[in-house]
Amino acid sequence: MAGRRCPPSALLLLLLAAALAGAQPGGLYSPGDALVLLQVDTLERRVLNSSSAWLVEFYASWCGHCVHFAPTWRALAADIQEWSPAVNLGVVNCADIANQKACKKFGITGFPTLKFFKAFSKSPEDGTKIFHPGDSIQNLRQSIITNLEMHKETWPPACPPLEPASVEEIRGFFQTNNVMYLALIFEANDSFVGREVTLDMLQYENVAVRRVLSSEEELVKKYGVTAFPSGFLLINNGTFSRIPVKMEARSFYTYFLRRLPGVTRGPYAPTSAPDTPIKSTLTPRRPADRSKVYMADLESALHYALRVEVARFSVLTGERVRALKDFVTVLAKYFPGRPFVQNFLRSVDRWLRNMRESRIPYSALERVLTNRKEGQAPEVLSNNMTWVGCQGSKPHFRGYPCSLWTLFHLLTVQATRYRRLGTGPLEVLGAMRGYVWSFFGCRECAQHFEGMAAESMDKVRSVDKAVLWLWSRHNRVNARLAGTETEDPEFPKLQWPPPDLCPLCHGVVNRRHVWDEAAVLRFLKAHFSPANIILDYTEPEMVLVVRHSREAKEGAGERAMGEGEERGEAEEEERGEAEEEERGEAEEEERGEAEEEERGDNGRGEEDEGEERRPGEPEAAGVGMEVGGSERRGSSGPRKPSIVRMNPKTQELEEDIVDLDNFSELHYKSKALKAAAVAANKQWRLSKRDTIPLLLADDSHQDFDYAAAWERLRRRGRGSKQLIGALEENEGDALRRNHWFRMLGVGFSRLDLSLCIVLYFLSSMCLLGMYTFFRMRTRLRKGRPGFPTA
């Protein structure tokens, strides 16, 4: 075979077939298969309230077990395609963004999931899960028959009777049915042959098939049945004979009956493709350097893990709540992302840590993950999935599983760089184990990983060993999956790192390959370091922030209705706390102006020095963050990898330009400033000269919830810089875009303003005096009499 050459025409056909297969959603199934490709707009319309029963596979194109199961499902569809319209087979790709909400509505939490819907099912909850032991087509076929027989109230109109026939029915069959042939399949009670042949002949006319149990002694004696199963053919003229087959099996009976004289296929239409064509676009290949780690892969993994995988559960309870908290805590500690992504992770982490309930509705978590609250610092995570280093040759290869492995390798390495933040060598591995077991959609993959974890994870004694443990288990998975349907032919599953990436990692002892674990550890720490992460194909910060602002405005109406009652309770609690704090701190507010100014300055310095900085954390949180020039989309040329950091010059400029005094005078009421001073948790106070009366009565800020905003800052324990940042954020993107506002926002205290007024007055008096002096002098010159001439 290897020595034969493929003709050009055959090669062209193969390439065309591969292109067509790759153009389909996920590449697992195509319209040429004997099943229905369902989408979000056809799923409910075709499955619910249907006169046919449906068996639907909900799968994810990235799921390895789904890829492995696809040939079995495709073969099953071809095997029972004659059973339509009694029962139809369909597939839904839940990895498709358009189908994710529909899959959640149908209660899909893992892949692949098979759900059987009886005829005339009313809602997605009516579906029954079919648990298939192994990949046997026979077992799946028998499960379909068992579920078909569970129709008690309304039998599918197109489905023939599957219950055993009685003596009375057989005796008068030809008087009540206009057919020429009746095939009787004698079998034991646990045999499925008779029912399978009955459904196989569903689309054929002039012949009927009935099942007769071996316990029907009268019929058994009448036809002289001695072996089970056995087939007998009855003709409407009163004659009968045994069906002559070489083997008493389904396929032999079906083949014989379909070729009887007068038996023809009926008008039933075969299983058809969906009514609306499935739109698919081929994703262009993005050039990637395999020696680099791409931030686009990491952020895509975060988005899919938090907003898609977790979203499959309408309510999180018990073990899943703990797993999610551990997972997000590890991300908030160690993920070396862009500043606004880090802000997003820390915000979610704080929210989860403040949740004391054992049940968390995903609707509440979704509001935090979508970050639709206004007036917050830039806390944005892209909702796009862009694979670069993890892009496969086809949509169902690599992708999310590859990016999740990369993410956890990165976190284990980061834990070695920030040991003082860790709680033990199993912190990252434990979080990974909990997430995979509780949320990872490929359930068979989750079981395999849990088996490896239970085997040896508890033997890890250091963070360096944790890095090596995850590396070795990843290689074990690659070895198990090499050569299977899940392997991308263009990216074979090899033992990693290969010699061309790390020559020192490989060695030979007694003609056997061995790993130099010390060299491997050094390579992993270098490869998964922040310096090796590049930002190609990531969305710029300003694009994400603008989109976030637009989505926040669009979702304001929906959020207002859902949060009305919660806001009322929160306002009452905040009002009570504010009153208590005002009474307890009234004496301190009466201290001198100089003491308050000194405390404010010292508090700022101590806060900056005492705050423990986490991996990649910017020096100050606020709007003054820049995206480096390396953050350009689509750039593939060589450049120095970098992580986006805050520009220190821009930071200093922000602190010089935005002054709280002038900002508050122009935009906030004096009452809000007073409440802010009380709620700042004694870290920073407004002096008496700062609590100036309202100069501009701006009604545009009346909708802002001042008490809630200051309460959030008080709980976070932030100082003056965060206070200024929160005031700035209420203005939204307009403030950041308005360059002239920054130029005019140079702050002056009351003393500065007084000096300006005095200097202006003195200058005016000086000019007036000079004007008067020169005016008088001119008049004197004009009025002086001339000297007489001789």
Short mmCIF file of N, CA and C in Angstrom, two decimals, residues 604-661:
data_model
loop_
_atom_site.label_atom_id
_atom_site.label_comp_id
_atom_site.label_asym_id
_atom_site.label_seq_id
_atom_site.Cartn_x
_atom_site.Cartn_y
_atom_site.Cartn_z
N ARG A 604 -1.63 57.34 52.38
CA ARG A 604 -1.39 56.94 51.00
C ARG A 604 -0.06 56.23 50.85
N GLY A 605 0.95 56.75 51.48
CA GLY A 605 2.27 56.13 51.37
C GLY A 605 2.31 54.77 52.00
N GLU A 606 1.71 54.66 53.22
CA GLU A 606 1.73 53.37 53.90
C GLU A 606 0.92 52.33 53.14
N GLU A 607 -0.16 52.78 52.53
CA GLU A 607 -0.98 51.83 51.79
C GLU A 607 -0.23 51.26 50.60
N ASP A 608 0.49 52.14 49.89
CA ASP A 608 1.24 51.66 48.73
C ASP A 608 2.35 50.72 49.15
N GLU A 609 2.98 50.99 50.30
CA GLU A 609 4.09 50.14 50.71
C GLU A 609 3.61 48.83 51.31
N GLY A 610 2.47 48.86 52.03
CA GLY A 610 2.02 47.66 52.73
C GLY A 610 1.26 46.69 51.88
N GLU A 611 0.80 47.10 50.72
CA GLU A 611 0.00 46.21 49.89
C GLU A 611 0.89 45.18 49.22
N GLU A 612 0.53 43.90 49.40
CA GLU A 612 1.32 42.82 48.82
C GLU A 612 0.96 42.65 47.37
N ARG A 613 1.92 42.71 46.49
CA ARG A 613 1.67 42.68 45.07
C ARG A 613 1.70 41.25 44.58
N ARG A 614 0.74 40.90 43.73
CA ARG A 614 0.63 39.55 43.20
C ARG A 614 1.27 39.46 41.83
N PRO A 615 1.35 38.23 41.27
CA PRO A 615 2.04 38.08 39.99
C PRO A 615 1.46 38.96 38.92
N GLY A 616 2.32 39.82 38.34
CA GLY A 616 1.90 40.65 37.24
C GLY A 616 0.97 41.77 37.61
N GLU A 617 0.80 42.05 38.91
CA GLU A 617 -0.15 43.08 39.33
C GLU A 617 0.39 44.45 38.99
N PRO A 618 -0.42 45.34 38.39
CA PRO A 618 0.05 46.69 38.09
C PRO A 618 0.25 47.48 39.36
N GLU A 619 1.05 48.51 39.26
CA GLU A 619 1.39 49.28 40.44
C GLU A 619 0.22 50.06 40.98
N ALA A 620 -0.73 50.42 40.17
CA ALA A 620 -1.92 51.11 40.64
C ALA A 620 -3.08 50.69 39.78
N ALA A 621 -4.23 50.46 40.41
CA ALA A 621 -5.42 50.06 39.68
C ALA A 621 -6.21 51.28 39.33
N GLY A 622 -6.51 51.45 38.11
CA GLY A 622 -7.29 52.61 37.68
C GLY A 622 -7.44 52.60 36.19
N VAL A 623 -7.73 53.75 35.66
CA VAL A 623 -7.95 53.84 34.23
C VAL A 623 -6.66 54.08 33.48
N GLY A 624 -5.59 54.34 34.14
CA GLY A 624 -4.36 54.69 33.45
C GLY A 624 -3.55 53.51 33.05
N MET A 625 -4.12 52.58 32.28
CA MET A 625 -3.41 51.41 31.81
C MET A 625 -3.29 51.48 30.31
N GLU A 626 -2.14 51.15 29.81
CA GLU A 626 -1.90 51.21 28.39
C GLU A 626 -1.67 49.82 27.85
N VAL A 627 -1.99 49.67 26.62
CA VAL A 627 -1.69 48.44 25.91
C VAL A 627 -0.46 48.69 25.06
N GLY A 628 0.52 47.80 25.23
CA GLY A 628 1.77 48.02 24.53
C GLY A 628 1.63 47.86 23.05
N GLY A 629 2.65 48.29 22.37
CA GLY A 629 2.62 48.20 20.92
C GLY A 629 2.61 46.79 20.41
N SER A 630 3.02 45.84 21.26
CA SER A 630 3.01 44.45 20.82
C SER A 630 1.62 43.89 20.70
N GLU A 631 0.64 44.62 21.17
CA GLU A 631 -0.73 44.11 21.17
C GLU A 631 -1.41 44.45 19.85
N ARG A 632 -0.87 43.99 18.81
CA ARG A 632 -1.44 44.25 17.49
C ARG A 632 -1.97 42.94 16.94
N ARG A 633 -3.13 43.01 16.36
CA ARG A 633 -3.79 41.81 15.87
C ARG A 633 -3.14 41.33 14.58
N GLY A 634 -2.91 40.03 14.57
CA GLY A 634 -2.45 39.42 13.34
C GLY A 634 -0.99 39.57 13.06
N SER A 635 -0.22 40.17 13.90
CA SER A 635 1.21 40.33 13.62
C SER A 635 1.91 39.02 13.83
N SER A 636 2.63 38.59 12.85
CA SER A 636 3.32 37.30 12.95
C SER A 636 4.82 37.44 12.86
N GLY A 637 5.31 38.63 12.67
CA GLY A 637 6.74 38.81 12.57
C GLY A 637 7.44 38.66 13.89
N PRO A 638 8.75 38.46 13.88
CA PRO A 638 9.48 38.30 15.14
C PRO A 638 9.50 39.59 15.93
N ARG A 639 9.28 39.45 17.20
CA ARG A 639 9.35 40.60 18.10
C ARG A 639 9.60 40.08 19.49
N LYS A 640 9.96 40.99 20.37
CA LYS A 640 10.24 40.60 21.74
C LYS A 640 8.95 40.34 22.49
N PRO A 641 8.75 39.15 23.06
CA PRO A 641 7.52 38.89 23.80
C PRO A 641 7.45 39.78 25.03
N SER A 642 6.24 40.17 25.36
CA SER A 642 6.06 41.02 26.53
C SER A 642 4.68 40.84 27.07
N ILE A 643 4.50 41.23 28.32
CA ILE A 643 3.21 41.26 28.97
C ILE A 643 2.80 42.71 29.14
N VAL A 644 1.54 43.01 28.89
CA VAL A 644 1.08 44.39 29.01
C VAL A 644 1.20 44.85 30.44
N ARG A 645 1.85 45.97 30.64
CA ARG A 645 2.00 46.53 31.98
C ARG A 645 1.54 47.99 31.95
N MET A 646 1.37 48.52 33.12
CA MET A 646 1.01 49.94 33.20
C MET A 646 2.24 50.79 32.90
N ASN A 647 2.06 51.76 32.06
CA ASN A 647 3.13 52.69 31.75
C ASN A 647 3.37 53.60 32.95
N PRO A 648 4.56 53.58 33.58
CA PRO A 648 4.76 54.40 34.77
C PRO A 648 4.62 55.89 34.51
N LYS A 649 5.01 56.34 33.31
CA LYS A 649 4.85 57.76 33.01
C LYS A 649 3.37 58.13 32.96
N THR A 650 2.60 57.26 32.32
CA THR A 650 1.16 57.52 32.26
C THR A 650 0.56 57.49 33.64
N GLN A 651 1.06 56.58 34.48
CA GLN A 651 0.54 56.50 35.85
C GLN A 651 0.79 57.79 36.61
N GLU A 652 2.02 58.33 36.50
CA GLU A 652 2.33 59.56 37.20
C GLU A 652 1.48 60.71 36.66
N LEU A 653 1.29 60.71 35.34
CA LEU A 653 0.49 61.77 34.75
C LEU A 653 -0.94 61.70 35.25
N GLU A 654 -1.48 60.48 35.38
CA GLU A 654 -2.84 60.33 35.88
C GLU A 654 -2.96 60.88 37.29
N GLU A 655 -1.97 60.57 38.15
CA GLU A 655 -2.05 61.02 39.53
C GLU A 655 -1.91 62.53 39.63
N ASP A 656 -1.15 63.13 38.68
CA ASP A 656 -0.99 64.57 38.71
C ASP A 656 -2.22 65.29 38.19
N ILE A 657 -2.87 64.70 37.20
CA ILE A 657 -3.98 65.39 36.54
C ILE A 657 -5.25 65.28 37.35
N VAL A 658 -5.62 64.07 37.77
CA VAL A 658 -6.92 63.87 38.38
C VAL A 658 -6.83 64.17 39.86
N ASP A 659 -7.40 65.30 40.28
CA ASP A 659 -7.42 65.72 41.68
C ASP A 659 -8.84 65.54 42.21
N LEU A 660 -8.93 64.97 43.39
CA LEU A 660 -10.23 64.68 43.97
C LEU A 660 -11.03 65.96 44.24
N ASP A 661 -10.35 67.04 44.68
CA ASP A 661 -11.06 68.27 45.02
C ASP A 661 -11.81 68.82 43.81
#
